[in-house]
mmCIF file of C-alpha atoms in Angstrom:
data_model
loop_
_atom_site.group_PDB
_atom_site.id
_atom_site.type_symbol
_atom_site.label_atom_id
_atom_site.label_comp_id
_atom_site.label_asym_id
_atom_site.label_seq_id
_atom_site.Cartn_x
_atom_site.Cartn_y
_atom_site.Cartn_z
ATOM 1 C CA UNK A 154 -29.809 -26.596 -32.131
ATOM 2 C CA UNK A 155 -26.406 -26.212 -33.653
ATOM 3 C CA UNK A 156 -26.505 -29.244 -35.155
ATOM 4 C CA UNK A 157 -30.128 -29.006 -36.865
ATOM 5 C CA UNK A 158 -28.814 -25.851 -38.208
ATOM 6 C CA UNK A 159 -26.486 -27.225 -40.017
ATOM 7 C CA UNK A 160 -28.421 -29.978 -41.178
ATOM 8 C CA UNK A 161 -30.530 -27.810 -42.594
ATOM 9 C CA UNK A 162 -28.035 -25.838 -44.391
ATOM 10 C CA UNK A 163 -26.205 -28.670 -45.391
ATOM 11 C CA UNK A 164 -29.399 -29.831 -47.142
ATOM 12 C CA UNK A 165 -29.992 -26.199 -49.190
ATOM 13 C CA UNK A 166 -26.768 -27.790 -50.567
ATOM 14 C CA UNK A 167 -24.020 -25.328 -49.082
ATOM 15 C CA UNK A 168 -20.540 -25.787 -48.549
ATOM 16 C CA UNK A 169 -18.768 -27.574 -45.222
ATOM 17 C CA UNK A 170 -16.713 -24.789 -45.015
ATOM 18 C CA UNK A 171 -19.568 -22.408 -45.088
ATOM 19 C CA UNK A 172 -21.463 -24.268 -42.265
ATOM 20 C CA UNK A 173 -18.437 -24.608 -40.793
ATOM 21 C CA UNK A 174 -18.006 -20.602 -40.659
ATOM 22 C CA UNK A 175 -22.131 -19.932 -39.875
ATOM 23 C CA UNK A 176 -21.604 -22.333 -36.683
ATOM 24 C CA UNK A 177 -18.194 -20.628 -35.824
ATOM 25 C CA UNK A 178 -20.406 -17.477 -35.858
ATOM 26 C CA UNK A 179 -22.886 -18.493 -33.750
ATOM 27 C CA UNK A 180 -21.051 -19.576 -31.228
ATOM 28 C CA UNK A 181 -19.363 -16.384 -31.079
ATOM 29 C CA UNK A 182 -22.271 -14.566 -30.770
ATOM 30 C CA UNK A 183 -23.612 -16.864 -27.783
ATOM 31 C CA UNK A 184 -20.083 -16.693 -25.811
ATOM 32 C CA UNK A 185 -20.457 -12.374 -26.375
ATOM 33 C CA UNK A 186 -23.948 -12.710 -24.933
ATOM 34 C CA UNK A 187 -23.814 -15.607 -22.281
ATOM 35 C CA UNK A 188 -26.980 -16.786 -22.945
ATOM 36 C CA UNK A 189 -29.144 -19.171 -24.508
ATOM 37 C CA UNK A 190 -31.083 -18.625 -28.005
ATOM 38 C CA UNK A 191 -34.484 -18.913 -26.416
ATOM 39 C CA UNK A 192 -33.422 -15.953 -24.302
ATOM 40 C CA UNK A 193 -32.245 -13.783 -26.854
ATOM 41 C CA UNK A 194 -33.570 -10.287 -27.517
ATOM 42 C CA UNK A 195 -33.009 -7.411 -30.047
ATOM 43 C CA UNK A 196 -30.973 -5.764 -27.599
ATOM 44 C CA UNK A 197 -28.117 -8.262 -27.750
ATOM 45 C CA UNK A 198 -27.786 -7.813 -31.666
ATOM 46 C CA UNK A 199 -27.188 -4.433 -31.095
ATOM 47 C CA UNK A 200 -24.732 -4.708 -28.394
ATOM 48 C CA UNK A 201 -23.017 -6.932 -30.668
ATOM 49 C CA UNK A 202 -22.649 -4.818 -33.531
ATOM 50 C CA UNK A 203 -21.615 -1.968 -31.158
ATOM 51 C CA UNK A 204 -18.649 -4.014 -30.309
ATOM 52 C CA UNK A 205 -17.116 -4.875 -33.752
ATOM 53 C CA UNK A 206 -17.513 -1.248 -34.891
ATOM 54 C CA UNK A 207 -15.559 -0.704 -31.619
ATOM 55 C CA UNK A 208 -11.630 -0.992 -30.726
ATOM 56 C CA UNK A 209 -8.630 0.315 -33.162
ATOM 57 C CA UNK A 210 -9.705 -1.488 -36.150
ATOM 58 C CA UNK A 211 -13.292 -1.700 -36.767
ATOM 59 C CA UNK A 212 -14.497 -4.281 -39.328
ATOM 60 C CA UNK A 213 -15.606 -3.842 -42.381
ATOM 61 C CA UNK A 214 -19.759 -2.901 -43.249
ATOM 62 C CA UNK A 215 -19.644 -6.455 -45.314
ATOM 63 C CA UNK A 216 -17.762 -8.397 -42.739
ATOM 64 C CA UNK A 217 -20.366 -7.129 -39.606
ATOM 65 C CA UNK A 218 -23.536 -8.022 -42.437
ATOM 66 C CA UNK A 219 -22.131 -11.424 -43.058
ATOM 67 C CA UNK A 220 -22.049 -11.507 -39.083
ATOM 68 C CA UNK A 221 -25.864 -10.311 -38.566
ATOM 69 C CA UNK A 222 -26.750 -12.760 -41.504
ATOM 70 C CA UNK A 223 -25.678 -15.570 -39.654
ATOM 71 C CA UNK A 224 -27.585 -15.027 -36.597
ATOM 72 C CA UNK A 225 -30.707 -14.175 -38.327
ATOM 73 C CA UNK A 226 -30.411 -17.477 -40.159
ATOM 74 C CA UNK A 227 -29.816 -19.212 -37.244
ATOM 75 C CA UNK A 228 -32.540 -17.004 -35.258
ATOM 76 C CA UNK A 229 -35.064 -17.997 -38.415
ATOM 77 C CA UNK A 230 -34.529 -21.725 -38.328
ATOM 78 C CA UNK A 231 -35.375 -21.979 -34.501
ATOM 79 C CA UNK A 232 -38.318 -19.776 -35.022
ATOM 80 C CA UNK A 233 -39.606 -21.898 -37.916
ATOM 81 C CA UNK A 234 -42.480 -23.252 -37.044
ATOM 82 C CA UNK A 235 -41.885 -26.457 -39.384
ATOM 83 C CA UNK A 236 -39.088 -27.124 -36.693
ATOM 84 C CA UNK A 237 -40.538 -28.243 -33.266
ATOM 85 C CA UNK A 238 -37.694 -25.906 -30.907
ATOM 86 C CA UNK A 239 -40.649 -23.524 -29.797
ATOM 87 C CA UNK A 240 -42.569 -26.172 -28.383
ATOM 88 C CA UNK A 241 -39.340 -27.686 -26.738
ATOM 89 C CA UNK A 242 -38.088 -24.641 -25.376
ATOM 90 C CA UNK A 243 -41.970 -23.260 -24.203
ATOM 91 C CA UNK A 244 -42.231 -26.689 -22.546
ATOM 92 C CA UNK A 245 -38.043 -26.815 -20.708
ATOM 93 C CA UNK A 246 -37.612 -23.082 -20.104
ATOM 94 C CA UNK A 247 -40.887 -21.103 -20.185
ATOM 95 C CA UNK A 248 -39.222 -18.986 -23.032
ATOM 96 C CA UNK A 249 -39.398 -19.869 -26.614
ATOM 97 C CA UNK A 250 -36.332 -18.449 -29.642
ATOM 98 C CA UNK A 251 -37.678 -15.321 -31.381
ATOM 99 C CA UNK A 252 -36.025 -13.529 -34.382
ATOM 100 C CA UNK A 253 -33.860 -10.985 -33.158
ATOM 101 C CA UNK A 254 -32.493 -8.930 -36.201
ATOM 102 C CA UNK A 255 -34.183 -6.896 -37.803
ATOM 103 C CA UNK A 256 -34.203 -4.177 -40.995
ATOM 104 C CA UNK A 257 -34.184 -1.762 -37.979
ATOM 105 C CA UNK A 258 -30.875 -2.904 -35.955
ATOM 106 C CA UNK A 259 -29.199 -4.473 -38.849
ATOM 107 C CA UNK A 260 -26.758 -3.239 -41.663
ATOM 108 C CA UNK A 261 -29.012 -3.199 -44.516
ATOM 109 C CA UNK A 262 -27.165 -4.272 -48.098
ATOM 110 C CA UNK A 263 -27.386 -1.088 -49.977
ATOM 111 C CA UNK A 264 -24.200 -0.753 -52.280
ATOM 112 C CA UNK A 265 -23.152 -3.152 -54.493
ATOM 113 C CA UNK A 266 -19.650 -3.283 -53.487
ATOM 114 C CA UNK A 267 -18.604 -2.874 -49.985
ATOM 115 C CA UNK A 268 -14.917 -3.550 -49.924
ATOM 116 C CA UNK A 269 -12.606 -1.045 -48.676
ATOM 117 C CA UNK A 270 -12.019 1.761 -50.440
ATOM 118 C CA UNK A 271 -8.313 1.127 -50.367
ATOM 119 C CA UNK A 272 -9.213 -1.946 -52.639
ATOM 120 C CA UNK A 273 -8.397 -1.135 -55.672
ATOM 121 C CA UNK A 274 -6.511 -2.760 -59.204
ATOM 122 C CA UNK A 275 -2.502 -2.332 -59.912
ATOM 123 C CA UNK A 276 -1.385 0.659 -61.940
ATOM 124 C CA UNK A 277 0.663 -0.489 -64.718
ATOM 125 C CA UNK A 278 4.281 0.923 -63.708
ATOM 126 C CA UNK A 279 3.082 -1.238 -59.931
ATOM 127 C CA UNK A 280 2.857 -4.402 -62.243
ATOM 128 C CA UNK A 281 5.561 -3.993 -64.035
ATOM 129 C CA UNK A 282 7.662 -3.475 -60.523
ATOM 130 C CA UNK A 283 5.685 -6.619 -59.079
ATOM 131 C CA UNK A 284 6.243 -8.899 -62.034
ATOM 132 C CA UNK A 285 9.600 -7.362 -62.554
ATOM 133 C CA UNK A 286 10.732 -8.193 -58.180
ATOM 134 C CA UNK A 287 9.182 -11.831 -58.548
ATOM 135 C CA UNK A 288 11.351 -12.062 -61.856
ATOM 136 C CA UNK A 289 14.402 -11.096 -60.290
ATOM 137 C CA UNK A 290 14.178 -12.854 -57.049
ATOM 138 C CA UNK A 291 13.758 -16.066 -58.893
ATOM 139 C CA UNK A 292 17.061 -15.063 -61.206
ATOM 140 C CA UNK A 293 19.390 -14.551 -58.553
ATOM 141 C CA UNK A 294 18.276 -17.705 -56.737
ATOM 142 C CA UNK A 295 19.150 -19.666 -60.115
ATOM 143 C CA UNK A 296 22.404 -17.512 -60.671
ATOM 144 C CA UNK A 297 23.656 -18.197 -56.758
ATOM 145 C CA UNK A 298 22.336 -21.743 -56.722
ATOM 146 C CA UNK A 299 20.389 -21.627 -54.091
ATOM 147 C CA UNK A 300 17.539 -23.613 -52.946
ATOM 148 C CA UNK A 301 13.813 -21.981 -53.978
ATOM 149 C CA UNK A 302 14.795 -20.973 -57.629
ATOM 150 C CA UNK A 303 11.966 -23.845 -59.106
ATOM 151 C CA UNK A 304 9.412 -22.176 -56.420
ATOM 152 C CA UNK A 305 10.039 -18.753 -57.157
ATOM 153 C CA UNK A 306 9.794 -19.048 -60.815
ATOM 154 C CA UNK A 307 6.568 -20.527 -60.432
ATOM 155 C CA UNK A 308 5.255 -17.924 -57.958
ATOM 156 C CA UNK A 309 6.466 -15.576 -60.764
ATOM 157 C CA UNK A 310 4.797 -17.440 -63.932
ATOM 158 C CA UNK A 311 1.703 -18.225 -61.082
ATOM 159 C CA UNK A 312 0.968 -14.278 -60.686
ATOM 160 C CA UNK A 313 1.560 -13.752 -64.541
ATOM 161 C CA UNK A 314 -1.070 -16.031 -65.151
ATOM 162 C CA UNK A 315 -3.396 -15.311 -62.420
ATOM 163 C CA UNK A 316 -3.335 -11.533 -64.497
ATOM 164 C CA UNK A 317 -3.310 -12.562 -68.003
ATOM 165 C CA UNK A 318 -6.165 -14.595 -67.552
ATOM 166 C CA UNK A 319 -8.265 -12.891 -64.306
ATOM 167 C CA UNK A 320 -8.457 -15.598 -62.289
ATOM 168 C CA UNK A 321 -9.547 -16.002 -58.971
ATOM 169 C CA UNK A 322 -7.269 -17.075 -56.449
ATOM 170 C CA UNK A 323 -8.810 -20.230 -56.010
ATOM 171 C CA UNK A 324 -9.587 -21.020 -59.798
ATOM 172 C CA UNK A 325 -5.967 -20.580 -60.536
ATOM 173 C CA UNK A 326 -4.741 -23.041 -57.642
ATOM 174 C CA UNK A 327 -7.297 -25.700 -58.978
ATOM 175 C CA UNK A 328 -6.321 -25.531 -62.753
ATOM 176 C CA UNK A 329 -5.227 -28.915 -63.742
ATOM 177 C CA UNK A 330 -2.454 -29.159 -67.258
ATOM 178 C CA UNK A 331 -5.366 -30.567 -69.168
ATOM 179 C CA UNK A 332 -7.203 -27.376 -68.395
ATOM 180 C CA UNK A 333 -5.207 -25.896 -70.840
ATOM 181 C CA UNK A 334 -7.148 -25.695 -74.760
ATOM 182 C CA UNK A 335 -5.906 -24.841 -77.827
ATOM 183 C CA UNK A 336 -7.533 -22.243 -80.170
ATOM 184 C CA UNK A 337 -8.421 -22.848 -83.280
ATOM 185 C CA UNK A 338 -7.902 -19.574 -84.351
ATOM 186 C CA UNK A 339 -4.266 -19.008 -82.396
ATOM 187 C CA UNK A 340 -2.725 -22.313 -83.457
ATOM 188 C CA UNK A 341 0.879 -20.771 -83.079
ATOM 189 C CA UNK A 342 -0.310 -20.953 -79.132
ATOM 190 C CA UNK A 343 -0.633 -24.951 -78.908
ATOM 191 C CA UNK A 344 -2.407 -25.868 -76.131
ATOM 192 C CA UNK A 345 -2.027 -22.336 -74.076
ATOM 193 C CA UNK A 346 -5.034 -20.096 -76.259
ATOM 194 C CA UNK A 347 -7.581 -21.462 -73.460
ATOM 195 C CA UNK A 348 -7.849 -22.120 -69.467
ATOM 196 C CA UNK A 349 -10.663 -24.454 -68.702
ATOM 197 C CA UNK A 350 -11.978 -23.162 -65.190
ATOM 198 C CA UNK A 351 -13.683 -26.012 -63.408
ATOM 199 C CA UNK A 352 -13.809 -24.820 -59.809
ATOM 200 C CA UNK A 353 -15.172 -21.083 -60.579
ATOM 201 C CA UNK A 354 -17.105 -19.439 -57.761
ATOM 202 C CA UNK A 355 -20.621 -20.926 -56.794
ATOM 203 C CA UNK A 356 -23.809 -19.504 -56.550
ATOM 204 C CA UNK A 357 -25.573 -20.236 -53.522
ATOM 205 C CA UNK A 358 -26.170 -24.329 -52.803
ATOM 206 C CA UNK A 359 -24.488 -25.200 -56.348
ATOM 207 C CA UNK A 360 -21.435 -26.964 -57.630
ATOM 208 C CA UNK A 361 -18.416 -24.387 -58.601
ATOM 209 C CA UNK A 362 -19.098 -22.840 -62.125
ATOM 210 C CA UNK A 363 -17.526 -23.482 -65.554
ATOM 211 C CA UNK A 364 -16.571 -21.455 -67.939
ATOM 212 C CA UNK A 365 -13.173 -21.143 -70.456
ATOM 213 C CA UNK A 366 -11.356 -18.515 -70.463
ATOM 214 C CA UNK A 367 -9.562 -17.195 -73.811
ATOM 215 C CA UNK A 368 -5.897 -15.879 -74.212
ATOM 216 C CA UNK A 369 -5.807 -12.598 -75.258
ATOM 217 C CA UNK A 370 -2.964 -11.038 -77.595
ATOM 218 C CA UNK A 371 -2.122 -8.029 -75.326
ATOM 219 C CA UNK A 372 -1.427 -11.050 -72.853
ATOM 220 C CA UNK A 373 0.935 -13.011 -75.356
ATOM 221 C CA UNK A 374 4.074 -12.409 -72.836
ATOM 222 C CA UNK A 375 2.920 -14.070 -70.279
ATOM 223 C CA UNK A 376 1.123 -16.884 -72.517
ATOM 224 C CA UNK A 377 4.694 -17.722 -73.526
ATOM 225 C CA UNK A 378 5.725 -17.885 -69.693
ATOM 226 C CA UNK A 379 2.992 -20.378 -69.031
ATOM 227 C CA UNK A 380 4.492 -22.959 -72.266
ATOM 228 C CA UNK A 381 7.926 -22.326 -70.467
ATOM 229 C CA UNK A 382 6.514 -23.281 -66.985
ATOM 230 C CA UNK A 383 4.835 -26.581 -68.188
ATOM 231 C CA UNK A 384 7.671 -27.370 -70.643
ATOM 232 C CA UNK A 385 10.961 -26.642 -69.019
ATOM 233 C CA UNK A 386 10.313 -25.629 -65.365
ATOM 234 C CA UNK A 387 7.743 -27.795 -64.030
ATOM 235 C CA UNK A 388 8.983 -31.428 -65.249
ATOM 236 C CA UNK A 389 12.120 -30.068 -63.162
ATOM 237 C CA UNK A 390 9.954 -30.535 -59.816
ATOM 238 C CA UNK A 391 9.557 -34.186 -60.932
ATOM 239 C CA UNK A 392 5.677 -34.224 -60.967
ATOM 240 C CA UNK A 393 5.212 -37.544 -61.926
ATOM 241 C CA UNK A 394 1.625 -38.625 -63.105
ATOM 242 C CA UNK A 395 0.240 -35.393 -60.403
ATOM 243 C CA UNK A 396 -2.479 -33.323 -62.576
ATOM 244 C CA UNK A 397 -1.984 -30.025 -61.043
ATOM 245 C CA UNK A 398 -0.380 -27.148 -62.780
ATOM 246 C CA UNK A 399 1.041 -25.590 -60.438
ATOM 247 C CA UNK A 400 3.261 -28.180 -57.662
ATOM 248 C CA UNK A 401 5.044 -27.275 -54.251
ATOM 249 C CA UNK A 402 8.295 -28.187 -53.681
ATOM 250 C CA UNK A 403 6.828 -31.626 -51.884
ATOM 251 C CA UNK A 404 4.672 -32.411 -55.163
ATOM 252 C CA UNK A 405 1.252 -31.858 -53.998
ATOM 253 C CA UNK A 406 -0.562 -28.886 -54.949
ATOM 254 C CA UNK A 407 -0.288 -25.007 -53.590
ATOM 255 C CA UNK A 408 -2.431 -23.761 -51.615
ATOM 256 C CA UNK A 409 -4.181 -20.757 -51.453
ATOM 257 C CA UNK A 410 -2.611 -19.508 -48.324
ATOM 258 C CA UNK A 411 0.617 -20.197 -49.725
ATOM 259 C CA UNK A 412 -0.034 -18.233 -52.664
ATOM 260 C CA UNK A 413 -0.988 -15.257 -50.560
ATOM 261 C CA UNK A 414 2.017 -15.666 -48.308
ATOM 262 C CA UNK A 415 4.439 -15.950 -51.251
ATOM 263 C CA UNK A 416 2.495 -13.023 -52.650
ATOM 264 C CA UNK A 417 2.634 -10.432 -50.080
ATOM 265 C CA UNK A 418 6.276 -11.055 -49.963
ATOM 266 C CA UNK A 419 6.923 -10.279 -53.478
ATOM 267 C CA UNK A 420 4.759 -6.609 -53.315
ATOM 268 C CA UNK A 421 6.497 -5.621 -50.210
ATOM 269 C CA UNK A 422 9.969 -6.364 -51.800
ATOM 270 C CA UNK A 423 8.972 -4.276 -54.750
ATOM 271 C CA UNK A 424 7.830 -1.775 -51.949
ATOM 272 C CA UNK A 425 4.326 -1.847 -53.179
ATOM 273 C CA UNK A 426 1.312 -0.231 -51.546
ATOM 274 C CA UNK A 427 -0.030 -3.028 -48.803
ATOM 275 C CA UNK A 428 -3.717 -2.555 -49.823
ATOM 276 C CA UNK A 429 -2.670 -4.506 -53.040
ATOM 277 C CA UNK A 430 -4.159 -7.947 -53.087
ATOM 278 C CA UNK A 431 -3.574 -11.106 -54.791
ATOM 279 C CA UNK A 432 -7.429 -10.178 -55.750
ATOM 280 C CA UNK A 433 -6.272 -6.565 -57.220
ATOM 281 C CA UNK A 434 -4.841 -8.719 -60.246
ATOM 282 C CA UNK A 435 -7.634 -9.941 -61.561
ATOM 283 C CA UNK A 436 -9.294 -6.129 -60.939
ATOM 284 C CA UNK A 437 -6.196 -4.957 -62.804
ATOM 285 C CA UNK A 438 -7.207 -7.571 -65.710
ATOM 286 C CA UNK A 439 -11.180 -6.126 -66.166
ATOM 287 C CA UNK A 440 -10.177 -2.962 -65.959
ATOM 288 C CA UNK A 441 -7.124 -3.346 -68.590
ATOM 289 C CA UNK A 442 -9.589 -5.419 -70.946
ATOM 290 C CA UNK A 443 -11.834 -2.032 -70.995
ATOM 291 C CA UNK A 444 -8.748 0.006 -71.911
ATOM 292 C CA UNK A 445 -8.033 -1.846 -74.646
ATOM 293 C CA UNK A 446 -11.032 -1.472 -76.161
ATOM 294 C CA UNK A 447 -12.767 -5.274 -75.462
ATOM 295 C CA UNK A 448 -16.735 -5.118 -75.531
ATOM 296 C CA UNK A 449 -18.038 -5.308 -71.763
ATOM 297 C CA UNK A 450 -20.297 -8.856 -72.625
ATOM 298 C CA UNK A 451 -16.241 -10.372 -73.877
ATOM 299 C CA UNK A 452 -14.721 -9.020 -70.507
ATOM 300 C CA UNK A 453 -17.888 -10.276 -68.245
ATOM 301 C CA UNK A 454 -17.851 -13.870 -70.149
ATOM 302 C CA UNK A 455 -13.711 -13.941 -69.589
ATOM 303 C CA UNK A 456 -13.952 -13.108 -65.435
ATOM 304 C CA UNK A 457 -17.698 -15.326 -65.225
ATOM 305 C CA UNK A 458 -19.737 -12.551 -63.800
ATOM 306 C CA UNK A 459 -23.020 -13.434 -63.503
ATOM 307 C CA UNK A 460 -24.106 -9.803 -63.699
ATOM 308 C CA UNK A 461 -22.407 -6.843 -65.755
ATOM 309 C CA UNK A 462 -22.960 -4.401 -63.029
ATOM 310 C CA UNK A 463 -20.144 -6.623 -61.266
ATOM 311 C CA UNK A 464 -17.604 -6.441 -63.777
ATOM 312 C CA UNK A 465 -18.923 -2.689 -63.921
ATOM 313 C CA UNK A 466 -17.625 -2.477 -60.086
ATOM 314 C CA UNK A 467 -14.661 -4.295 -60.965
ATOM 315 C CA UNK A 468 -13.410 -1.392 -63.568
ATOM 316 C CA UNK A 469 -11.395 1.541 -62.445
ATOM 317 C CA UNK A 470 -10.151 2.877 -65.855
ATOM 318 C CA UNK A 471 -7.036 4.944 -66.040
ATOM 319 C CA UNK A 472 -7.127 9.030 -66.659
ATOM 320 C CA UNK A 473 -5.312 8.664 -69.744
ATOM 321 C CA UNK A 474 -8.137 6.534 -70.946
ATOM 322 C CA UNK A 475 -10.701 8.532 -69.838
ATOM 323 C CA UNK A 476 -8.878 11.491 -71.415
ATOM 324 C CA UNK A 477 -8.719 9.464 -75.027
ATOM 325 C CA UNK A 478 -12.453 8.418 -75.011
ATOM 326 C CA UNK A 479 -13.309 11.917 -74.221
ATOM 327 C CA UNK A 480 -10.958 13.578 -77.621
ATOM 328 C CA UNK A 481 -12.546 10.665 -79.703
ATOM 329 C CA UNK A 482 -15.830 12.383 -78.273
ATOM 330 C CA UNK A 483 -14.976 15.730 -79.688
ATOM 331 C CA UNK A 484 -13.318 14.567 -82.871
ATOM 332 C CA UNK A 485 -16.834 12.536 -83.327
ATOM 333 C CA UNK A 486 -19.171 14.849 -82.189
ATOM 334 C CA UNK A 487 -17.553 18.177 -82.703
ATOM 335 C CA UNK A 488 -14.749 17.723 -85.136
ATOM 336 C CA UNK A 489 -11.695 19.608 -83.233
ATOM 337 C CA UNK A 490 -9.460 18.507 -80.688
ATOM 338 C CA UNK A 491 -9.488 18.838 -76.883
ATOM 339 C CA UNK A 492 -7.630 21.950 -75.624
ATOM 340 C CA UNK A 493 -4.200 20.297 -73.662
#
């Protein structure tokens, strides 16, 4: 059963790791329950639930949907009746596989963002503390010559650029040097005014999504750090003919759990809230792109939302922006200033 399961996911065109997590999930379900699919009832869904919500730390609403989802795929494909497993089972067992979740025992998918509500973008004296630690660390491992100084300046120039240009963790990983473009209209910024994205995040059953990326002026700083990083730092990690941008210290490419490893350590040496994420950069980027006054189409095109209520989600403006939308208001509407 497993196995036609993922034969017929991996034929809707999904991911291995994706099947790879659906059959983890399964299997979960049917070592919680002890029993077979064809015996399955409503019941056990429930029971199921009840036990993630339980114990110290209860999962998230997203994480126990993703769960459900799962099994009712998994439910559905046994209880198609283009598949012959009610016939088998009717015939072996005397039971037959029946769909067991339900819009009635099942988290329904109401809100359009379900993370955490301690999820949330960096303020801009926390990224100027985070960018200023990963700075520093990788200075005083140059100025006592110790071992780590190449890595460390590229975690710093790594984060810098994960910001400046809102990338997903896993878009910034797979960035190759010729995914850096020039722009015509920047020449001064060579071949650092646009980030090719090849490997952006896929809609369901299709290939990763493109899309390019343009540097923006209020991001200049750290489009300087980037020509420093592929000019100076990197040929120091003797590369060779390797594409990626960004190399570990045994010339193959980082990883995303390395990234998040080397992140976490920066924010908690900076003393940084733990609810920030390697993800809260690229929240930090939308929502900064709205405070500087960029149209929400630019910002939506620049992060590759498919839909602007996500980059809506995404935003989290500051009060002193709120504060000078609301006197431009007045001034336009009323003519007078806001009482302080």
């Amino acid at each position: 059963m497993l196995h036609g399961f993922a034969v017929s996911m991996r034929s809707r065109g999904l991911a291995a790791s994706t099947i790879e997590v659906r059959e983890w999930g399964v299997r979960r379900f049917h070592n919680f329950v002890g029993e077979y699919p064809w015996t399955w009832k409503p019941q056990d869904i429930e029971d199921y639930t009840s036990s993630l919500l339980s114990g110290p730390r209860p999962l998230a609403h997203s994480t126990i949907r993703g769960y459900q989802h799962t099994i009712k795929s998994f439910c559905g494909y046994l209880a198609n009746p283009a598949y012959d497993w009610h016939e088998i089972c009717l015939e072996r067992f005397g039971e037959v596989p029946t769909q067991i979740c339900h819009p009635w025992n099942t988290f329904a998918h109401l809100a359009e963002f379900e993370a955490r509500p301690t999820r949330r973008p960096f303020g801009y004296d926390e990224l100027e503390a985070f960018f200023a630690h990963a700075d520093q660390v990788a200075h005083d491992l140059l100025d006592s010559r110790k071992k780590g100084a190449l890595p460390a300046l590229r975690d710093a120039q790594f984060f810098k650029t994960v910001y400046a240009f809102g990338l997903r963790r896993r878009e910034a990983v797979m960035v190759d040097l010729n995914d850096l473009r020039p722009n015509p209209f920047m020449p001064d910024w060579g071949p650092y005014g646009k980030v090719q994205v090849r490997y952006g995040k896929a809609m369901k059953g299709s290939p990763p999504r493109r899309r390019t990326i343009l540097a923006c002026p209020e991001f200049a700083w750290a489009t300087e750090g980037l020509k420093h990083w592929v000019e100076v730092v990197r040929p120091r990690l003797d590369p060779g003919n390797h594409a990626a941008l960004w190399l570990s210290e045994r010339h193959d490419r980082v990883t995303t759990r390395n990234v998040d490893v080397r992140f976490a350590k920066i924010r908690n040496g900076a003393g940084l809230d733990p609810a920030l994420t390697l993800h809260s950069l690229r929240h930090s980027y939308v929502t900064h792109l709205i405070e500087f006054g960029y149209a929400e189409r630019f910002v939506q095109e620049q992060v590759g939302h498919h839909h602007s209520s996500t980059t809506a989600i995404y935003t989290s403006v500051s009060d002193d922006y709120k504060n000078r939308i609301f006197q431009e208001a007045l001034n336009r509407v009323l003519g007078k200033e806001a009482i302080a």
